[in-house]
Coordinates of C-alpha atoms and ligand atoms in Angstrom, one line a residue:
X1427 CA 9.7 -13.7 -19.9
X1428 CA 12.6 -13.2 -17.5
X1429 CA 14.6 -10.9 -19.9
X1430 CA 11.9 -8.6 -20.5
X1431 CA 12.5 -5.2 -18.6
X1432 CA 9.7 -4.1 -15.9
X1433 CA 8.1 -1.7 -18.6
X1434 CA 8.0 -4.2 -21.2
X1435 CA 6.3 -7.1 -18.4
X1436 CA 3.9 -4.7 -17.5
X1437 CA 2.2 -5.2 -20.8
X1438 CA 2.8 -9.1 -20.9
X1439 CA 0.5 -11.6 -19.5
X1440 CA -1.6 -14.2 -22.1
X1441 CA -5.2 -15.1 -21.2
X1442 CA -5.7 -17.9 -19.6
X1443 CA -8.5 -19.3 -22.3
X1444 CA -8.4 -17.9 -25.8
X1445 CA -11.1 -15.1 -26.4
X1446 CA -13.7 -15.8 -29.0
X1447 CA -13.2 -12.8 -30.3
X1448 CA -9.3 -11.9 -29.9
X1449 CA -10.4 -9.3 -27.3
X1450 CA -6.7 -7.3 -26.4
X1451 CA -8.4 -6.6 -23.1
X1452 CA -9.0 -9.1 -20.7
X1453 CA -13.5 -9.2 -20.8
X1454 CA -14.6 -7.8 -17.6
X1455 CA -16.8 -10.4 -16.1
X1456 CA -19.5 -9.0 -14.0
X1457 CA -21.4 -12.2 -13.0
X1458 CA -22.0 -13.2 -9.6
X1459 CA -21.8 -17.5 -10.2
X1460 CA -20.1 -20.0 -13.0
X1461 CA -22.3 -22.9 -14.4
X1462 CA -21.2 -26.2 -14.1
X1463 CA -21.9 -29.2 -16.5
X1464 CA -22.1 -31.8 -13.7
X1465 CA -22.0 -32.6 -10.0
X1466 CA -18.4 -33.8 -10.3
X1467 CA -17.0 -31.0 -12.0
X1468 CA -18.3 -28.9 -9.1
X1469 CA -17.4 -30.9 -6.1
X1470 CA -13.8 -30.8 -7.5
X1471 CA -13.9 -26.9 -8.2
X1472 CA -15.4 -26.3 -4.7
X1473 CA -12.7 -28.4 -3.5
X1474 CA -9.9 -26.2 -5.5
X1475 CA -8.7 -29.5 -6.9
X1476 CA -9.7 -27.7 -10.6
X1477 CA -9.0 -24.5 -10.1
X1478 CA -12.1 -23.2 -11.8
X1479 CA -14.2 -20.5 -10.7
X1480 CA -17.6 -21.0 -8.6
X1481 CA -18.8 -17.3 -7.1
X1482 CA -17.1 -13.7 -7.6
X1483 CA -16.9 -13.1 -3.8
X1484 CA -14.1 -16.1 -3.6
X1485 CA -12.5 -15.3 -7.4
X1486 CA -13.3 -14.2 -10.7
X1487 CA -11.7 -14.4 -14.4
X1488 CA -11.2 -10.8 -14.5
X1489 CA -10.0 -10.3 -11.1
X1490 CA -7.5 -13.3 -11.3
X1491 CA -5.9 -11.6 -14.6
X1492 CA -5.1 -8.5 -12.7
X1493 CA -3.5 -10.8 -9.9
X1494 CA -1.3 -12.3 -12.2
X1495 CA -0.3 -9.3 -13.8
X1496 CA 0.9 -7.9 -10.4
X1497 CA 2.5 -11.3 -9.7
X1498 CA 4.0 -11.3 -13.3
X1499 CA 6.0 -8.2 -12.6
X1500 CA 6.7 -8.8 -8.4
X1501 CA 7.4 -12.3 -9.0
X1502 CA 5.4 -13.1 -5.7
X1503 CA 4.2 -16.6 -5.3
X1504 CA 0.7 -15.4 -5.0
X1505 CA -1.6 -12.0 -5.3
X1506 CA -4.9 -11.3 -3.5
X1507 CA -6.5 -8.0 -4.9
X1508 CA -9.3 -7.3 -2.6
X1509 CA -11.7 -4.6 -3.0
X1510 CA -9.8 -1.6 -0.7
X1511 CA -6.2 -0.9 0.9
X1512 CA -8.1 -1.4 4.2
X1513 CA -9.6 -4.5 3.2
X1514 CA -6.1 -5.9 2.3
X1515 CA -4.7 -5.2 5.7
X1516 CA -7.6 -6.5 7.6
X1517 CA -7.6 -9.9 5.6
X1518 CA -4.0 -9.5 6.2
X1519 CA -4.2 -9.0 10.3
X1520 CA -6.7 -11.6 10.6
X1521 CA -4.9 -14.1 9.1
X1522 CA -1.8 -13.8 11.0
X1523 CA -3.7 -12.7 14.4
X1524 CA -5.1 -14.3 17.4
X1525 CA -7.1 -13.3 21.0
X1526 CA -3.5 -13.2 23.0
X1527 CA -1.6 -12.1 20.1
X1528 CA 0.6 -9.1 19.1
X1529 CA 2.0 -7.2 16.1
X1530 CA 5.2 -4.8 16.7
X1531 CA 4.8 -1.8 14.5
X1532 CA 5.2 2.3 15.4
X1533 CA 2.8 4.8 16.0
X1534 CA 3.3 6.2 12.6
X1535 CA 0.5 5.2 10.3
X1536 CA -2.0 5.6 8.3
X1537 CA -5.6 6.9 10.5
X1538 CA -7.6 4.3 9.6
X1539 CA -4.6 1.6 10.0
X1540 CA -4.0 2.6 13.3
X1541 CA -7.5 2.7 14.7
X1542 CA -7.7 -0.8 13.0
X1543 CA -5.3 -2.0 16.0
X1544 CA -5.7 0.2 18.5
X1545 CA -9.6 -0.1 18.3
X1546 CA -10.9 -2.8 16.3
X1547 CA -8.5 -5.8 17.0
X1548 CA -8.0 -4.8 20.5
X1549 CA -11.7 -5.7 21.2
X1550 CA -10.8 -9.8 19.3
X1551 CA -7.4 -9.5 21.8
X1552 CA -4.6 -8.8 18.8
X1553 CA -2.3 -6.0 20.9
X1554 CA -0.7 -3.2 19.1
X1555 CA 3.1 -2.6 20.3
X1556 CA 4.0 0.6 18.6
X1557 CA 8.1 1.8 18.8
X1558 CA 10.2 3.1 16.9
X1559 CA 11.1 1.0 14.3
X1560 CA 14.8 2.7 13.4
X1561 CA 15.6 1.7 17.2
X1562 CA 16.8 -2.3 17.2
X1563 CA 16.5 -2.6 20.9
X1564 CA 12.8 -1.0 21.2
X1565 CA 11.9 -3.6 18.0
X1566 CA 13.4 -6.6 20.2
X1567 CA 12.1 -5.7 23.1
X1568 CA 8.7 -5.8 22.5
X1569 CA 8.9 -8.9 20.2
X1570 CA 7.9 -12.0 22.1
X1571 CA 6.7 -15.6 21.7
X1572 CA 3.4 -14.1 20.7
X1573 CA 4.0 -11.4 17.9
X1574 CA 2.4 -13.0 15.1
X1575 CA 4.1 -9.8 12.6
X1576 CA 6.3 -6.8 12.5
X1577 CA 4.9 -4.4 10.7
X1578 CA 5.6 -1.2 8.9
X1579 CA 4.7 1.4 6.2
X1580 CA 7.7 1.9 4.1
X1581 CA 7.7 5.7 3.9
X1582 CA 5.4 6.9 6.7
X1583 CA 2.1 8.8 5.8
X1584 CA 2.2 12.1 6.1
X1585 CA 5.6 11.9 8.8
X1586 CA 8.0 10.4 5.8
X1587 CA 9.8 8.6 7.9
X1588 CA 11.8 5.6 6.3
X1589 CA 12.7 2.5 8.4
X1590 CA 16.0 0.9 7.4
X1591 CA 14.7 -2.2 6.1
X1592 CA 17.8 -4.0 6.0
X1593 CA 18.1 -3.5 10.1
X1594 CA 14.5 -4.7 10.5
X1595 CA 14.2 -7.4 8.3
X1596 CA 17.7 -8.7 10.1
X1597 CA 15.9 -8.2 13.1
X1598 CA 12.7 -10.0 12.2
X1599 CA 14.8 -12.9 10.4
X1600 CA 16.7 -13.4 13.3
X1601 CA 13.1 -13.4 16.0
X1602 CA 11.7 -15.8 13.1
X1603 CA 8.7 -13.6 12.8
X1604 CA 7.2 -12.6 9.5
X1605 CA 8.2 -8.8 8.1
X1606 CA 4.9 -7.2 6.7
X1607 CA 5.0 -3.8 5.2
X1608 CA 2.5 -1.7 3.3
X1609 CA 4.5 -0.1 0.9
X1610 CA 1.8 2.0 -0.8
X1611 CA 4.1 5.0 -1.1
X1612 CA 6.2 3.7 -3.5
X1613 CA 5.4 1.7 -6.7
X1614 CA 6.4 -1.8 -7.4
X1615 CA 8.3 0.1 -10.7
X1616 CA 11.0 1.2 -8.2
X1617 CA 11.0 -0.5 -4.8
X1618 CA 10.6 -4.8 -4.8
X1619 CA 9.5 -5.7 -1.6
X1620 CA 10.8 -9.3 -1.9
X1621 CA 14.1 -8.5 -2.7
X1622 CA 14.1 -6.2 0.6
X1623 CA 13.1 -9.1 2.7
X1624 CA 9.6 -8.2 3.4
X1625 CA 7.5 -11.3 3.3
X1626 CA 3.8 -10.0 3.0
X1627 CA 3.8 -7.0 1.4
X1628 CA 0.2 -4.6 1.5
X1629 CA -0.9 -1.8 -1.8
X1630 CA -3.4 0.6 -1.2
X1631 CA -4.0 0.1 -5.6
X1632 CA -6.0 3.3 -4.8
X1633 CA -3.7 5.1 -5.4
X1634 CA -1.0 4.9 -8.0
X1635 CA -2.3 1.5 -9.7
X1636 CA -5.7 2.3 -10.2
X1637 CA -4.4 5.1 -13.0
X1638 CA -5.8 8.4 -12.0
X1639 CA -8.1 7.6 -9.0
X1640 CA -10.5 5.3 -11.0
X1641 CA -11.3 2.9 -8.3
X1642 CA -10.7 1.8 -4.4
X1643 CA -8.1 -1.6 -4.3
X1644 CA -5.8 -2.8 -2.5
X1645 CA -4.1 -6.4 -2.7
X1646 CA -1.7 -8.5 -0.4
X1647 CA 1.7 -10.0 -2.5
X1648 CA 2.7 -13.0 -0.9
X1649 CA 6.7 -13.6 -1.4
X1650 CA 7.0 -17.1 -0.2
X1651 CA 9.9 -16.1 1.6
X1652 CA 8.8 -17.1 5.5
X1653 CA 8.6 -19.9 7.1
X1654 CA 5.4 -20.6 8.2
X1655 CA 6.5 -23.9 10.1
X1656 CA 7.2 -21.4 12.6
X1657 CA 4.5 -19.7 13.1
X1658 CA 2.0 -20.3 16.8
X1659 CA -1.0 -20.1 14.1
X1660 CA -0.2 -21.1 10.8
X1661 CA 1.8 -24.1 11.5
X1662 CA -0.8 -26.6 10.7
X1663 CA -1.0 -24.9 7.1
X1664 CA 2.5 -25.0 6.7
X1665 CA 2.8 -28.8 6.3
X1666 CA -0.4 -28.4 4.2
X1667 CA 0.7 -25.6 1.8
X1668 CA 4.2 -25.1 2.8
X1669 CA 6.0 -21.3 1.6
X1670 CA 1.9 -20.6 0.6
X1671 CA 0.5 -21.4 4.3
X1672 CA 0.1 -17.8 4.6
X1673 CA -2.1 -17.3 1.3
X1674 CA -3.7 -21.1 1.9
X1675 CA -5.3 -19.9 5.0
X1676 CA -6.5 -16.1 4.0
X1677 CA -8.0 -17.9 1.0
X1678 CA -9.5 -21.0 2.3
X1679 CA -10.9 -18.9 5.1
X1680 CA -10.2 -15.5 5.8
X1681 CA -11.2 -13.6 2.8
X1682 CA -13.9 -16.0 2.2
X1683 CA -15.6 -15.2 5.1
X1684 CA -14.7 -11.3 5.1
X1685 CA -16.3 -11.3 1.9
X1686 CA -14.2 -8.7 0.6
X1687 CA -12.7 -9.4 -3.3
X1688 CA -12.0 -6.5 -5.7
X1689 CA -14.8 -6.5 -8.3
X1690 CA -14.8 -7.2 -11.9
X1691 CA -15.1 -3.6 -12.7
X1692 CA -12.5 -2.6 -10.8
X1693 CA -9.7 -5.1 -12.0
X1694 CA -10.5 -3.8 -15.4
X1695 CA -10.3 -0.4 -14.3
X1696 CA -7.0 -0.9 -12.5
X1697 CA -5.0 -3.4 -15.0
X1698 CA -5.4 -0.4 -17.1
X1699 CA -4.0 1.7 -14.3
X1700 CA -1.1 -0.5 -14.2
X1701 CA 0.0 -0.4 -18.5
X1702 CA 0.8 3.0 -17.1
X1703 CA 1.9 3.0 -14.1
X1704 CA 5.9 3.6 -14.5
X1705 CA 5.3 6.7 -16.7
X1706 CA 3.2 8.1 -14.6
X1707 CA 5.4 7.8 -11.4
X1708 CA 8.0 8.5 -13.0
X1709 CA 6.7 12.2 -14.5
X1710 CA 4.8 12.3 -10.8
X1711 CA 7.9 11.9 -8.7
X1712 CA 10.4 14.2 -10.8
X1713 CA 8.1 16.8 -10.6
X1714 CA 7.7 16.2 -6.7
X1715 CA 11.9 16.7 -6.3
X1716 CA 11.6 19.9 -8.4
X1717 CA 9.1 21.4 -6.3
X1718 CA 10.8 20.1 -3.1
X1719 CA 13.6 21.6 -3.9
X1720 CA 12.0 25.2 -4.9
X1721 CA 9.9 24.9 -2.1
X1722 CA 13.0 25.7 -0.1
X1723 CA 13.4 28.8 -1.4
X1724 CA 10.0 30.3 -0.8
X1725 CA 8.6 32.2 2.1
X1726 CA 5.8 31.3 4.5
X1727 CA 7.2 27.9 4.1
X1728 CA 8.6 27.1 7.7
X1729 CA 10.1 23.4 6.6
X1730 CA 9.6 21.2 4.0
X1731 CA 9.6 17.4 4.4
X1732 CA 10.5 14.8 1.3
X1733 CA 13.1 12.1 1.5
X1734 CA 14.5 12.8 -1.6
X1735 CA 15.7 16.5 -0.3
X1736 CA 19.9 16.6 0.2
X1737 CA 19.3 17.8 3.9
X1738 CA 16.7 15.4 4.8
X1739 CA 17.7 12.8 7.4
X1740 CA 16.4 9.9 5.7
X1741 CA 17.7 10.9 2.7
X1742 CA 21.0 8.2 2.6
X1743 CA 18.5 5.2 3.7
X1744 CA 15.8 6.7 1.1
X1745 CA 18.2 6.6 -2.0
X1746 CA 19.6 3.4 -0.9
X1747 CA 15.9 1.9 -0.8
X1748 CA 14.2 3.7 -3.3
X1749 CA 16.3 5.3 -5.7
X1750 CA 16.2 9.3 -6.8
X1751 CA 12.3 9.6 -6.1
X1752 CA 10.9 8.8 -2.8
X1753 CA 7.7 9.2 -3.8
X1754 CA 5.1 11.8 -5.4
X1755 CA 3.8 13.1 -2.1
X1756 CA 5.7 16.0 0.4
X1757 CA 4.3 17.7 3.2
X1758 CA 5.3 21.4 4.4
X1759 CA 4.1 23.1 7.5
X1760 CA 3.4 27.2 7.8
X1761 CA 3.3 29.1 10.7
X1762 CA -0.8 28.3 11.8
X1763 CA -3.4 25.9 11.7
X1764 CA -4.9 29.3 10.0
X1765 CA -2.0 29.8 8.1
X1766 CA -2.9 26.3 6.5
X1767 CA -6.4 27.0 5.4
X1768 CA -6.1 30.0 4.3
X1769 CA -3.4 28.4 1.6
X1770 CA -5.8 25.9 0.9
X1771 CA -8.5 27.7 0.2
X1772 CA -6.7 30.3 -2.3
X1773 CA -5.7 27.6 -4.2
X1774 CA -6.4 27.7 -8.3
X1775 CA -6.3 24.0 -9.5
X1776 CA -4.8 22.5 -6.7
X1777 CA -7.9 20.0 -5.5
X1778 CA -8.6 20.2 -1.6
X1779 CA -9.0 16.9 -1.5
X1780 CA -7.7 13.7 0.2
X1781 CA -6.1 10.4 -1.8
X1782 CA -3.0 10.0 -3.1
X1783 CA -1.5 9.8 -6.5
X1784 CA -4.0 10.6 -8.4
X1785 CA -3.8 12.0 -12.2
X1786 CA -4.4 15.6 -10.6
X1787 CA -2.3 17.6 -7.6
X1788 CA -4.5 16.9 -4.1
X1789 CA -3.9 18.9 -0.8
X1790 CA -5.0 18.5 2.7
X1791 CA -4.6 19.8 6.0
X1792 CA -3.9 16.0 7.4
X1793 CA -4.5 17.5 11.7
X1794 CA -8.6 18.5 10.9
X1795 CA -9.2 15.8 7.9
X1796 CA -7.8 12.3 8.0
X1797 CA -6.8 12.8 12.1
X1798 CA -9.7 14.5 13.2
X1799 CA -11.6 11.7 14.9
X1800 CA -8.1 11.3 17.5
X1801 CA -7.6 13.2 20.4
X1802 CA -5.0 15.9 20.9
X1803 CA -2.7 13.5 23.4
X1804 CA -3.0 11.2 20.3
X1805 CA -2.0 13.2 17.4
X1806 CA 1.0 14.6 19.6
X1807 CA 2.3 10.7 19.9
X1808 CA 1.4 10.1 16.3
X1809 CA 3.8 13.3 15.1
X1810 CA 0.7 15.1 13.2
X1811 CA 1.1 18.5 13.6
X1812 CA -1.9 21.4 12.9
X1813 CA 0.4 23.5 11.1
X1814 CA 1.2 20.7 8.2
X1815 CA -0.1 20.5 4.8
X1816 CA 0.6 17.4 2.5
X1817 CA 0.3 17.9 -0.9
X1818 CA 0.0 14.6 -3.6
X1819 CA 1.9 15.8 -6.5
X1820 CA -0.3 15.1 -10.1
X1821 CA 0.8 15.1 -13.3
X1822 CA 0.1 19.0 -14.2
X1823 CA 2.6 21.1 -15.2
X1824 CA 5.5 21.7 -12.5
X1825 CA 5.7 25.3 -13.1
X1826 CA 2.3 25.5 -12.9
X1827 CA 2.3 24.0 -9.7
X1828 CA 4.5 26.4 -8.0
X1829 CA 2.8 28.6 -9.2
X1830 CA -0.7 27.9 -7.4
X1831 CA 1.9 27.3 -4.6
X1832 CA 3.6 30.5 -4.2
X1833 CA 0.5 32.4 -5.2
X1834 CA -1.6 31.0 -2.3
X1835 CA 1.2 31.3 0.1
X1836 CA 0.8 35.1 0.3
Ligands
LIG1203 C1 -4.8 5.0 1.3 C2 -3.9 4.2 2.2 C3 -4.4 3.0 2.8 C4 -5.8 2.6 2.6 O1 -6.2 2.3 1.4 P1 -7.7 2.3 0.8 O2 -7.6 1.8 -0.6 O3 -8.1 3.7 0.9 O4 -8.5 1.4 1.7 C5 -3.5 2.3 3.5 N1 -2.2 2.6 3.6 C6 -1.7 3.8 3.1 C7 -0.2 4.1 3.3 C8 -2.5 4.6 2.3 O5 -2.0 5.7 1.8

């Protein structure tokens, strides 16, 4: 299997238990339980010494094909698809965190990540340090005895900013603390996490797994690559599990009790998602740089923000990381808030919508949608402006694209 390009691998993984009827797609199954034939045979499965299923809330057939699809092609130790991107982080933040505890990341996330810890794990004791991530000094200085992860998003959402990951993961190497990163933006196709030292790496599958918007996923790609020996919390695992003490205890407990697996129908949906994944990043992205670059050109457009742009400043760091495409999303701000929805709502075929990566173009006005439950002292520290919109490139025609652009620009 090793010689087989990405594109070929995405396509390769046999069934664990030969189908009765040479089904090409693994069956989706939608039961809640698995039947035993006697007492033994299900102590030793609700032991894991068998490895055999028990209930679809802990794992599933269907479910556990996907995961080792994903690890197939990552070469992860271990995959966990859960049933959002949120759940993923959660099961994730849980895991790793502790009342007295803290996780050094930046201020520039995702809404609903942040208000995860700056709201909800504040109130168990896990502290937020946000800095700048690109500034090695701010990173060190808030690391102490008691940061259980540094964490990032790849390509910031909607800022774009790109971390240099080779500084941070030196940094977090060198501190002994585990690198986690939710690379979301960019597709396993073009970007592997492991080989960029990240140890626990997060996907919203939402987005450009689940093919076209089909479902809500998310899953958590274990690497190996720390050393959990080290680790305040997960030390006692480590001896048990060793390079899996992570995954050992989000399995054995976390996720268990968080009760928050992908279904059946959704693994389906989203293996699906994955046959396709590289074409349809690929065709996404290249028609992001095309309009990035005409973008530039066209009036009412005050700036225009995409990492794969000549003049961007992240540009060097982004084609060093990520290659040519830096993603399928840009965001360009206009003179007004106003300014903003009145583009939005002239658009044709453009869908004023939220998501990312889905089949079809989505825009958004990111300050009164996704941000609006922060206050204005908050968005100002977060970089989310009133006068951006982001647009989620689709599949559509480029041409056609501008188009709806330019058109709803004047
Ligand atoms: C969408 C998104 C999430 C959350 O994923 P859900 O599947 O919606 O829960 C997390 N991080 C990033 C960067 C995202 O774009």
């Amino acid at each position: 299997m090793k010689d087989l390009s990405f594109e070929n691998k995405l396509y390769q993984s046999s069934y664990p238990r030969e189908d009765v009827y040479n089904a090409l797609q693994m069956p989706v199954y939608n039961n809640a339980a698995f039947e035993f034939n006697t007492a033994e045979e299900m102590e030793a499965a609700f032991a894991g010494q068998s490895g055999e299923h028990t209930y679809s809330r802990i794992s599933n057939p269907t479910v556990q094909y996907f995961e080792n699809r994903i690890k197939n092609i990552t070469g992860a130790l271990s995959v966990t698809a859960l049933n959002s991107g949120m759940a993923a982080i959660c099961n994730t933040f849980i895991t790793l965190g502790y009342s007295g505890a803290n996780i050094v990341t930046s201020r520039h996330l995702f809404g609903n990540t942040y208000s995860l810890l700056n709201t909800t794990l504040k109130a168990f004791g896990v502290e937020a340090r946000f800095c700048d991530l690109n500034d090695p000094e701010a990173v060190k200085a808030n690391i102490d005895k008691n940061t259980c992860a540094v964490f990032l998003e790849i390509i910031t959402n909607p800022q774009l900013e790109v971390v240099n990951l080779d500084v941070l993961a030196a940094i977090a190497k060198e501190k002994e603390i585990p690198l986690v990163a939710d690379t979301t933006i960019i597709p396993f196709c073009v970007f592997n996490a492991g080989k960029a030292g990240i140890d626990i790496e997060i996907v919203s599958s939402t987005k450009y797994i689940s093919g076209g918007a089909t479902s809500i996923g998310g899953m958590i790609v274990d690497y190996g690559t720390y050393d959990w020996s080290k680790s305040t919390k997960l030390a006692s695992n480590a001896s048990e599990a060793g390079k899996l003490a992570f995954t050992h205890k989000m399995k054995k407990e976390i996720h268990r009790n968080l009760g928050a697996y992908m279904t059946p129908q959704a693994a389906h949906q989203q293996t699906i998602g994955l046959e396709t994944l590289s074409l349809r990043f690929n065709r996404a992205a290249e028609t992001c740089l095309a309009l990035a670059q005409a973008l530039q050109k066209v009036e009412g457009i005050e700036s225009i923000n995409y990492p794969g742009l000549e003049n961007n400043r992240f540009y060097e760091i982004s084609q060093r990381q990520f290659g040519k495409y830096p993603g399928a999303m840009l965001t360009f701000d206009l003179q007004s808030k106003e300014a903003c929805f009145s583009f939005l709502n002239k658009l044709k075929f453009i869908k004023r919508a939220t998501n990312l990566f889905d089949n079809k173009s989505l825009a958004i006005h990111p300050e009164s949608t996704i941000y609006v439950n922060f206050n204005k002292e908050e968005k100002e520290k977060m970089h989310i402006s009133p006068k951006t919109i982001r647009l989620s490139v689709g599949l559509e025609n480029s041409d056609d694209i501008l188009q709806d652009i330019v058109a709803s620009l004047k």
